[in-house]
PDB file of C-alpha atoms in Angstrom:
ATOM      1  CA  UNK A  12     135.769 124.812  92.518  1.00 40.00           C
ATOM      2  CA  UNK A  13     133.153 122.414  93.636  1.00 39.00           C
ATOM      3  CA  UNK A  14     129.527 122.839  91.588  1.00 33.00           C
ATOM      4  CA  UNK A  15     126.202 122.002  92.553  1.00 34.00           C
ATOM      5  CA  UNK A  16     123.870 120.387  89.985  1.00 40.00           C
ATOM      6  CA  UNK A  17     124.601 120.856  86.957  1.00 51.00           C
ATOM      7  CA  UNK A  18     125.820 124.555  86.872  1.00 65.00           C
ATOM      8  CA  UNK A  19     129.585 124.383  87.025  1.00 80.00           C
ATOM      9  CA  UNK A  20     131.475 127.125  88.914  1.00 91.00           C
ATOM     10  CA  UNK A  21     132.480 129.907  86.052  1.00 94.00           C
ATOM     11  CA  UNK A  22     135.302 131.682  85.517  1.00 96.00           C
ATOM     12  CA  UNK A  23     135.478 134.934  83.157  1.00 96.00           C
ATOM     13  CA  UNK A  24     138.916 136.670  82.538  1.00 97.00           C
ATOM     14  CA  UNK A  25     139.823 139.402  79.882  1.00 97.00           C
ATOM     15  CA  UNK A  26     142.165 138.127  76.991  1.00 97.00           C
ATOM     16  CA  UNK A  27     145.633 139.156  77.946  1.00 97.00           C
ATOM     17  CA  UNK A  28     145.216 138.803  81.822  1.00 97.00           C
ATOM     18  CA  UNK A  29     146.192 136.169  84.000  1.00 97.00           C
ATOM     19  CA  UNK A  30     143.558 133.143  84.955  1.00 97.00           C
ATOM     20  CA  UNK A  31     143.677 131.304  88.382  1.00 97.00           C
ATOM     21  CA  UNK A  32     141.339 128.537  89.087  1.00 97.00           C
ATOM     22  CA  UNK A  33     141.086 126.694  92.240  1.00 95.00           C
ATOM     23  CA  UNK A  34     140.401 123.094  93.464  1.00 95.00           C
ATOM     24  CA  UNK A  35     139.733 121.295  97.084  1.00 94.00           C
ATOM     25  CA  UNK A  36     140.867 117.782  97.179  1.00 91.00           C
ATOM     26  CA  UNK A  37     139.736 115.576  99.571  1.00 85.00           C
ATOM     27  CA  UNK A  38     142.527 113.026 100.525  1.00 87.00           C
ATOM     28  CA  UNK A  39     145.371 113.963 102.540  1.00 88.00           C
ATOM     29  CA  UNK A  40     147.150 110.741 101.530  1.00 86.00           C
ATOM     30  CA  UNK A  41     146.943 111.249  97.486  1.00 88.00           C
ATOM     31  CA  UNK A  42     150.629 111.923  96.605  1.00 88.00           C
ATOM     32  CA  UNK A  43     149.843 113.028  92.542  1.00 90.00           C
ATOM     33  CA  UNK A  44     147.519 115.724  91.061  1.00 94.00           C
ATOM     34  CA  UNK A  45     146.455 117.029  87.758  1.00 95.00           C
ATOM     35  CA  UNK A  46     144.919 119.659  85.611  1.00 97.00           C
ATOM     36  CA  UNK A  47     143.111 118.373  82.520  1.00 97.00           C
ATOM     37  CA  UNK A  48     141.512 121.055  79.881  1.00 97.00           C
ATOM     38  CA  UNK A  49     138.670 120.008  78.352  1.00 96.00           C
ATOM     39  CA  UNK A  50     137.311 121.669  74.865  1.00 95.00           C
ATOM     40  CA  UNK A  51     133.299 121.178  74.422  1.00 92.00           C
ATOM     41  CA  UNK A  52     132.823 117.371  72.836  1.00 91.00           C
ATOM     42  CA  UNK A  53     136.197 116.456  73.149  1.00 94.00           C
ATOM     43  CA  UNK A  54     138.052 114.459  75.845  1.00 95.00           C
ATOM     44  CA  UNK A  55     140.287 116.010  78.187  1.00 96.00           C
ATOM     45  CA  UNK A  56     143.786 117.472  77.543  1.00 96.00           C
ATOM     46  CA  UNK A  57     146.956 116.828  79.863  1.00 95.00           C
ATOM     47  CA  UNK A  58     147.800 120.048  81.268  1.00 96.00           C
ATOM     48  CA  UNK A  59     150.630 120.036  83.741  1.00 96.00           C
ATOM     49  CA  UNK A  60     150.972 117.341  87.281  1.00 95.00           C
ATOM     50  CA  UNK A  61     152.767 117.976  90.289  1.00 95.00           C
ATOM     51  CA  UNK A  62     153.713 115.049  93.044  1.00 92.00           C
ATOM     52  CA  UNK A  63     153.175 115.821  96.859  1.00 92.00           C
ATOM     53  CA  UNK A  64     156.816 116.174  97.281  1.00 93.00           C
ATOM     54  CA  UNK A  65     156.787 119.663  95.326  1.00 95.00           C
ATOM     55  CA  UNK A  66     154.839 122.899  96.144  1.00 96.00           C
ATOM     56  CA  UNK A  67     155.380 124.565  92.830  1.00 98.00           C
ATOM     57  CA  UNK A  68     155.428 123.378  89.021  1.00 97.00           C
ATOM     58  CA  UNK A  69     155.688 125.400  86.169  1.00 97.00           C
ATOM     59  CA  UNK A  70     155.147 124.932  82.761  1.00 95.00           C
ATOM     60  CA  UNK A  71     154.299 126.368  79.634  1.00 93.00           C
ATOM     61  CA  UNK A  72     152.274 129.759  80.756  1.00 96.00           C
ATOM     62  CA  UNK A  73     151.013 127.559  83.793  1.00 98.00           C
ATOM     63  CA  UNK A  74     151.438 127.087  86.916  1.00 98.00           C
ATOM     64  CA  UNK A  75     150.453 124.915  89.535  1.00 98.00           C
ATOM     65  CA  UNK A  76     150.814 125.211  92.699  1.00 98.00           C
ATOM     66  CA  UNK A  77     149.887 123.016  95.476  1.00 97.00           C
ATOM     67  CA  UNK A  78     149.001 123.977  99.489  1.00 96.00           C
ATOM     68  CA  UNK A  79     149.011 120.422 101.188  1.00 94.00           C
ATOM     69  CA  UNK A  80     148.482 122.067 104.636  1.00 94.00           C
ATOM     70  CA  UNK A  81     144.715 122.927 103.569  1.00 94.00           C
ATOM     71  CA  UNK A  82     144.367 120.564 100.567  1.00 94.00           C
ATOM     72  CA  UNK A  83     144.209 123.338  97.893  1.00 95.00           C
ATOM     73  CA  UNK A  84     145.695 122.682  94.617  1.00 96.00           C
ATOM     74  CA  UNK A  85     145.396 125.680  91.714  1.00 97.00           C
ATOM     75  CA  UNK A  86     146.125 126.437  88.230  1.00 98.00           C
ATOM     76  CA  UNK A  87     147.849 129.816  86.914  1.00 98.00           C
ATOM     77  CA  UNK A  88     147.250 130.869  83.306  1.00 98.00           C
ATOM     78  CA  UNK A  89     149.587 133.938  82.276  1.00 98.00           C
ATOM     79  CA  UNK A  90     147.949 136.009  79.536  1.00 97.00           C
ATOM     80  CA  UNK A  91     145.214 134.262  79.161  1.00 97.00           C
ATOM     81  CA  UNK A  92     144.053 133.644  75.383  1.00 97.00           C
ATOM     82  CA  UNK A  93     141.016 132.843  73.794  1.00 96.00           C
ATOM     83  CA  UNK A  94     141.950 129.410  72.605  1.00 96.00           C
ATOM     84  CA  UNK A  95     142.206 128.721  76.372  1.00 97.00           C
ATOM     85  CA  UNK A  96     138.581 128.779  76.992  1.00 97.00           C
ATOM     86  CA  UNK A  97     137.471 125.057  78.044  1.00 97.00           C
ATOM     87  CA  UNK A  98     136.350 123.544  81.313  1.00 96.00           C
ATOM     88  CA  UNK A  99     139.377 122.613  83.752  1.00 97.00           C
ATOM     89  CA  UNK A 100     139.460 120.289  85.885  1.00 95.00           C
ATOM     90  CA  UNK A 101     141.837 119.162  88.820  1.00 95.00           C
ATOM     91  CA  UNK A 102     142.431 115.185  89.718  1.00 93.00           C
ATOM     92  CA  UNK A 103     144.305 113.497  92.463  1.00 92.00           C
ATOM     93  CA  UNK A 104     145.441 110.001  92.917  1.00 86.00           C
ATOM     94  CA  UNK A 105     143.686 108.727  95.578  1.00 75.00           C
ATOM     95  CA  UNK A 106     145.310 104.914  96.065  1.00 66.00           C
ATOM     96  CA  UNK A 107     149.442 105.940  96.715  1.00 60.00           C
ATOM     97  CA  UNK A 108     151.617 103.517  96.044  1.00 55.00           C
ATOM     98  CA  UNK A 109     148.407 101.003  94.838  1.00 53.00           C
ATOM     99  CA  UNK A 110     147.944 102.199  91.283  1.00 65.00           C
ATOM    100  CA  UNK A 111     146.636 105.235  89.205  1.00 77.00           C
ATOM    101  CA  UNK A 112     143.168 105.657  89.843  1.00 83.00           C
ATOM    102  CA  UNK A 113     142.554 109.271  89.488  1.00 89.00           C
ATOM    103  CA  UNK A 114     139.701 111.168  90.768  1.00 90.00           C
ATOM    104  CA  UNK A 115     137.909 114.035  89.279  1.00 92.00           C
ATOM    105  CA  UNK A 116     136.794 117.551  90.508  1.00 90.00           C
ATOM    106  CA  UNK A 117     133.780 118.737  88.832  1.00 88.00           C
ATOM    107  CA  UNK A 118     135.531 121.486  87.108  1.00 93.00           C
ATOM    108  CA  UNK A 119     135.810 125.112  86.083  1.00 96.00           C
ATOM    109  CA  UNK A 120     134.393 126.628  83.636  1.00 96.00           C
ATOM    110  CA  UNK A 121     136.292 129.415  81.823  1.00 97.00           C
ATOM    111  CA  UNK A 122     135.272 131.818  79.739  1.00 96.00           C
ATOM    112  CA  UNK A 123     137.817 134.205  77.945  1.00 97.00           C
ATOM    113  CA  UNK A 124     136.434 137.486  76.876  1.00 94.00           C
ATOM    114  CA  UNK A 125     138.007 139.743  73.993  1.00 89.00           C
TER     115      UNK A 125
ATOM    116  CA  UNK B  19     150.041 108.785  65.185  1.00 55.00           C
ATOM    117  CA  UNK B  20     150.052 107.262  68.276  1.00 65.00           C
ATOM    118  CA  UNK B  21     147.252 107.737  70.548  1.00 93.00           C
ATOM    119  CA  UNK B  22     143.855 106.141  71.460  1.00 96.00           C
ATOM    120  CA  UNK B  23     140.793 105.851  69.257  1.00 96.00           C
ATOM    121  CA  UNK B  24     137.014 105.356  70.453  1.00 97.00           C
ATOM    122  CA  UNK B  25     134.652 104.547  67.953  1.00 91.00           C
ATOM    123  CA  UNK B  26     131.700 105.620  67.174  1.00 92.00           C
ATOM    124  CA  UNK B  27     131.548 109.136  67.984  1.00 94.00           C
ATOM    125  CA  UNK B  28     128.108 109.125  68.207  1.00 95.00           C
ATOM    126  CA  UNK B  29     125.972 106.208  68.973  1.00 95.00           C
ATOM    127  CA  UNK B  30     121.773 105.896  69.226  1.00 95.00           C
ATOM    128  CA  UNK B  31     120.311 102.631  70.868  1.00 93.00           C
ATOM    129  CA  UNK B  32     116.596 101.346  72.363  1.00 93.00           C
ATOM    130  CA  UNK B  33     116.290 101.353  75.541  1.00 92.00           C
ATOM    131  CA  UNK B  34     116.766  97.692  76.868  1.00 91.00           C
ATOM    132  CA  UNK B  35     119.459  96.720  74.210  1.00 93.00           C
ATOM    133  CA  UNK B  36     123.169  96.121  75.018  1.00 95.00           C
ATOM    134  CA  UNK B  37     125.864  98.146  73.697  1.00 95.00           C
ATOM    135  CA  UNK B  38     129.515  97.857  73.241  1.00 96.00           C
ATOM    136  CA  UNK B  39     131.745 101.081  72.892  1.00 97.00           C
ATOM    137  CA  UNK B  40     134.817 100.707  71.600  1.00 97.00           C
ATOM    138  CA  UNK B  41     138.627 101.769  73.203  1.00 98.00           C
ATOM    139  CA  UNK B  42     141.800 101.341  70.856  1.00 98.00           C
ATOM    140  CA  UNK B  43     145.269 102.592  71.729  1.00 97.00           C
ATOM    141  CA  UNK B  44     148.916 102.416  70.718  1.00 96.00           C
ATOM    142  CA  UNK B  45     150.590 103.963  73.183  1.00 94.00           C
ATOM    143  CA  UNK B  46     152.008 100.319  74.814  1.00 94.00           C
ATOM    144  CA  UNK B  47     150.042 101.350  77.862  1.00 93.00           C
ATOM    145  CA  UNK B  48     149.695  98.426  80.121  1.00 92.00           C
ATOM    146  CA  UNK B  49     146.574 100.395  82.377  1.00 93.00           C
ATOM    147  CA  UNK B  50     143.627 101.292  80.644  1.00 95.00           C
ATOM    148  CA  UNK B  51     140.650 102.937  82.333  1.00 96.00           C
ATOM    149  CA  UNK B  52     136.708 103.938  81.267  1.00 97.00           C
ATOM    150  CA  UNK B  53     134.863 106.996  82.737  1.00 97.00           C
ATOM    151  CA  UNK B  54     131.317 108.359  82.375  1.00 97.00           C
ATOM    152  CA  UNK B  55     130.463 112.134  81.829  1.00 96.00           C
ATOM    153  CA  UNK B  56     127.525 113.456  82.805  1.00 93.00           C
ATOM    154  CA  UNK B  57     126.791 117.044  81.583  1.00 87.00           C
ATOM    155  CA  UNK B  58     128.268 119.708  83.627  1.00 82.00           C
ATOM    156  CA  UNK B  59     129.882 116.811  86.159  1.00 85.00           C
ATOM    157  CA  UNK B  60     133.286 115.842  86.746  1.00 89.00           C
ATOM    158  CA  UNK B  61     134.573 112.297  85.461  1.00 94.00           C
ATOM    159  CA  UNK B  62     133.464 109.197  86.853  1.00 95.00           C
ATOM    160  CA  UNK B  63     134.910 106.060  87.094  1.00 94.00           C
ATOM    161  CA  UNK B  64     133.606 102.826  85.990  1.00 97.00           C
ATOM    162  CA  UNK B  65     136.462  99.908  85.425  1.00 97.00           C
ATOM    163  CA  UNK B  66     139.900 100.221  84.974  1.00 94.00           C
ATOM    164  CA  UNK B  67     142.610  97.549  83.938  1.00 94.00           C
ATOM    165  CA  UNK B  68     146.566  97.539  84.651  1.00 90.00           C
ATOM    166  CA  UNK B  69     146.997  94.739  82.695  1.00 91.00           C
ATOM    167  CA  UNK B  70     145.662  91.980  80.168  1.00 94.00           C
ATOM    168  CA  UNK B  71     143.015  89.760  81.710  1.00 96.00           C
ATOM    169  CA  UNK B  72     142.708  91.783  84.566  1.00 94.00           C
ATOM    170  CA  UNK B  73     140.257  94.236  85.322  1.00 95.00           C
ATOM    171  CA  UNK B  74     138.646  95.995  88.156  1.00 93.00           C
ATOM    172  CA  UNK B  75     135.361  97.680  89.435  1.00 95.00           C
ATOM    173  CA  UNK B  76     135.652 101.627  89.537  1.00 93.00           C
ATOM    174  CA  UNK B  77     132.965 104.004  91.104  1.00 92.00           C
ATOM    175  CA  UNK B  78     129.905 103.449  89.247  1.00 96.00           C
ATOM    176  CA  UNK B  79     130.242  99.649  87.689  1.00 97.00           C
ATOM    177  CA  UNK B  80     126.842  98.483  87.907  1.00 97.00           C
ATOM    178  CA  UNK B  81     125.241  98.161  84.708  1.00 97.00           C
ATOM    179  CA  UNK B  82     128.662  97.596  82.701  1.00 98.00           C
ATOM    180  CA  UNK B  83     130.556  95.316  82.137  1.00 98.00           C
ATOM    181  CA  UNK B  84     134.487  94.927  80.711  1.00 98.00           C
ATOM    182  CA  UNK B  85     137.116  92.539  78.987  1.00 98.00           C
ATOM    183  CA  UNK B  86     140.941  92.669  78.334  1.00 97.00           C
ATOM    184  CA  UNK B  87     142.258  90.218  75.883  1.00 97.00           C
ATOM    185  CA  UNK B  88     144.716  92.368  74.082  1.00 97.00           C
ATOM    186  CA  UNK B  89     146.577  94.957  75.695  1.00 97.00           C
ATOM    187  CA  UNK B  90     145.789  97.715  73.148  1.00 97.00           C
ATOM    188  CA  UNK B  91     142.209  97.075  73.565  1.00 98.00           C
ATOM    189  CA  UNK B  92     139.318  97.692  76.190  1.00 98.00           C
ATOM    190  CA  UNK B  93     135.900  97.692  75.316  1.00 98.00           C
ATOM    191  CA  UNK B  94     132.915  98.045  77.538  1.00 98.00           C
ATOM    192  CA  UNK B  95     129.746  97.113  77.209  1.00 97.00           C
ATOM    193  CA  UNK B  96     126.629  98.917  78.620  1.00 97.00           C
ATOM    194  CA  UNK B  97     124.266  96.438  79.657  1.00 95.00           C
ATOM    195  CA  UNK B  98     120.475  96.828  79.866  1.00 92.00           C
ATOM    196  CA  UNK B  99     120.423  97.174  83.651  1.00 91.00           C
ATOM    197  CA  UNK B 100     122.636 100.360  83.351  1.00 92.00           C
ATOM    198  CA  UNK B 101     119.587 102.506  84.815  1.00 91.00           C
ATOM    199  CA  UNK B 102     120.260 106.054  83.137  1.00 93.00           C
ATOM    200  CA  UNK B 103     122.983 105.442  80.478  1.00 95.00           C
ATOM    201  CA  UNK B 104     122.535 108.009  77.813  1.00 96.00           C
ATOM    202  CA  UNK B 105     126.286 110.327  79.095  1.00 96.00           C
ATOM    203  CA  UNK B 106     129.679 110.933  76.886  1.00 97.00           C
ATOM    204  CA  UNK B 107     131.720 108.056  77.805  1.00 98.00           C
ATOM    205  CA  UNK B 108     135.891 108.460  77.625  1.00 98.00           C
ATOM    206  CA  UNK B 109     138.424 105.807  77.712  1.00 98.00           C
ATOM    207  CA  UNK B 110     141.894 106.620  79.010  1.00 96.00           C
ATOM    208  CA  UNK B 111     145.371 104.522  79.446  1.00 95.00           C
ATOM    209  CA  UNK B 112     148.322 105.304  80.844  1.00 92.00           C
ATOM    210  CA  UNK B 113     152.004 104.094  82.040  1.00 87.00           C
ATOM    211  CA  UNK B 114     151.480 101.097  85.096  1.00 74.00           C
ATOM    212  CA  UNK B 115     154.042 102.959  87.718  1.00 63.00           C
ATOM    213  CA  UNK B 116     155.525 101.210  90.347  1.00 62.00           C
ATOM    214  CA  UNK B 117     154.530 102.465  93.120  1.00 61.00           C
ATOM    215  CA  UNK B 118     153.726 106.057  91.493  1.00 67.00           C
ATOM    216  CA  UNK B 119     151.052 107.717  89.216  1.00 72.00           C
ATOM    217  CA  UNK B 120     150.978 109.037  85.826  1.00 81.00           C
ATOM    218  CA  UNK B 121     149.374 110.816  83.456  1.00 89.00           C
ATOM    219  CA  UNK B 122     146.375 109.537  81.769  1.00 92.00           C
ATOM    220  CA  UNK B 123     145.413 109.964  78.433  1.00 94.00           C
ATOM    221  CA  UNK B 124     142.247 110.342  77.106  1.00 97.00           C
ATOM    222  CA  UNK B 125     140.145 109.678  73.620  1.00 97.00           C
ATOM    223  CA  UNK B 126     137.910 111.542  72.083  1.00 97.00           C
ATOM    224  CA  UNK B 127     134.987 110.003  73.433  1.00 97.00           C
ATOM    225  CA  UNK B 128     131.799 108.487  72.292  1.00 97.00           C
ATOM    226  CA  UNK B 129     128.110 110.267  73.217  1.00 97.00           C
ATOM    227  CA  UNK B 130     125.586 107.501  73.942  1.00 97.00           C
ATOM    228  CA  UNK B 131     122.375 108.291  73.317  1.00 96.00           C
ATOM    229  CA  UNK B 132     119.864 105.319  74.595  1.00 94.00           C
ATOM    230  CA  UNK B 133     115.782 106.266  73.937  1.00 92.00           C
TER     231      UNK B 133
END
């Protein structure tokens, strides 16, 4: 999901089904990505992280998977809920092995309708 | 509770006065980090610190500026030459790895609102 302006990419799901949003990285080097959630006005909430060394993580009614051969990284919601409805967005450490600077996609919008 | 704090949630200012936002946390995190949100944008970065007196330039530093003199605190000031700085600004820390990232965690942020 990369946005132009200020009109971020939108997703809208039914309550119940499953959500998958998608993210481009850039750096074929970064060896550690993330999903953050973030509610209107709040900061952003951990989601799940995977390291370059896996191709699959699961956690809690996510997934993430990650395709290093194209540099796609994405985020599976099962049965998406209402309370799930926030703006995602996907990070990768950039700097491997030379700290934790993260960068940010521009994120996802989703929108969960009952 | 353990976590990090950023005070004031909201904060008004003139236009050509300096302003320091504040970044608390608990957490024994030795990195500590400061972003800039820009509606509808990703996260941007504009210092970051992996230890006390240490800090260093992110994406977007002009116009700021930073200090670390305790570990559990990192405050950043918005100068006047910070062209457009009216944005929600979050603070983050997280573990220092060796060699290997880790989560960051975030505050709640504070909305600057400079007229």
């Amino acid at each position: 999901g990369e946005s132009v302006g200020l009109h971020l990419p939108t997703l809208s799901v039914q309550e119940g089904d499953n959500s998958i949003i998608n993210c481009a990285y850039s750096n074929s080097a970064s060896d550690y990505f993330i999903w953050y959630k973030q509610e209107s006005g709040k900061g952003p909430q951990f989601i799940i992280d995977i390291r370059s060394n896996m191709d699959k993580r699961q956690g809690q009614r996510v997934t993430v998977l990650l395709n290093k051969t194209v540099k796609h990284l994405s985020l599976q919601i099962a049965a998406t809920q209402p309370g799930d409805s926030a703006v995602y967005f996907c990070a990768e450490n950039m700097a491997p092995g030379g700290g934790n600077k993260l960068t940010f996609g521009t994120g996802t919008q989703l929108k969960v309708e009952l | 509770d353990g976590g990090i704090t950023q005070s004031p949630k909201y904060l008004f200012r003139k236009e050509g006065q300096n302003v320091t936002l504040s970044c608390e946390q608990n957490l024994n995190h030795d990195a500590m980090y400061w972003y800039r949100q820009d509606p509808g944008q990703g996260l941007r970065l504009i210092y970051y610190s992996q230890i006390v007196n240490d800090f260093q330039k992110g994406d977007i530093a002009e116009g700021y500026s930073v200090s670390r003199e305790k570990k559990e605190s990192f405050p950043l000031t918005v100068t006047s030459a910070q062209k457009n700085p009216t944005a929600f600004y979050l603070c983050a820390s997280s573990t220092k790895g060796q060699g290997a990232a880790y989560e960051q965690y975030f505050g709640p942020g504070t909305r600057l609102t400079v007229t």
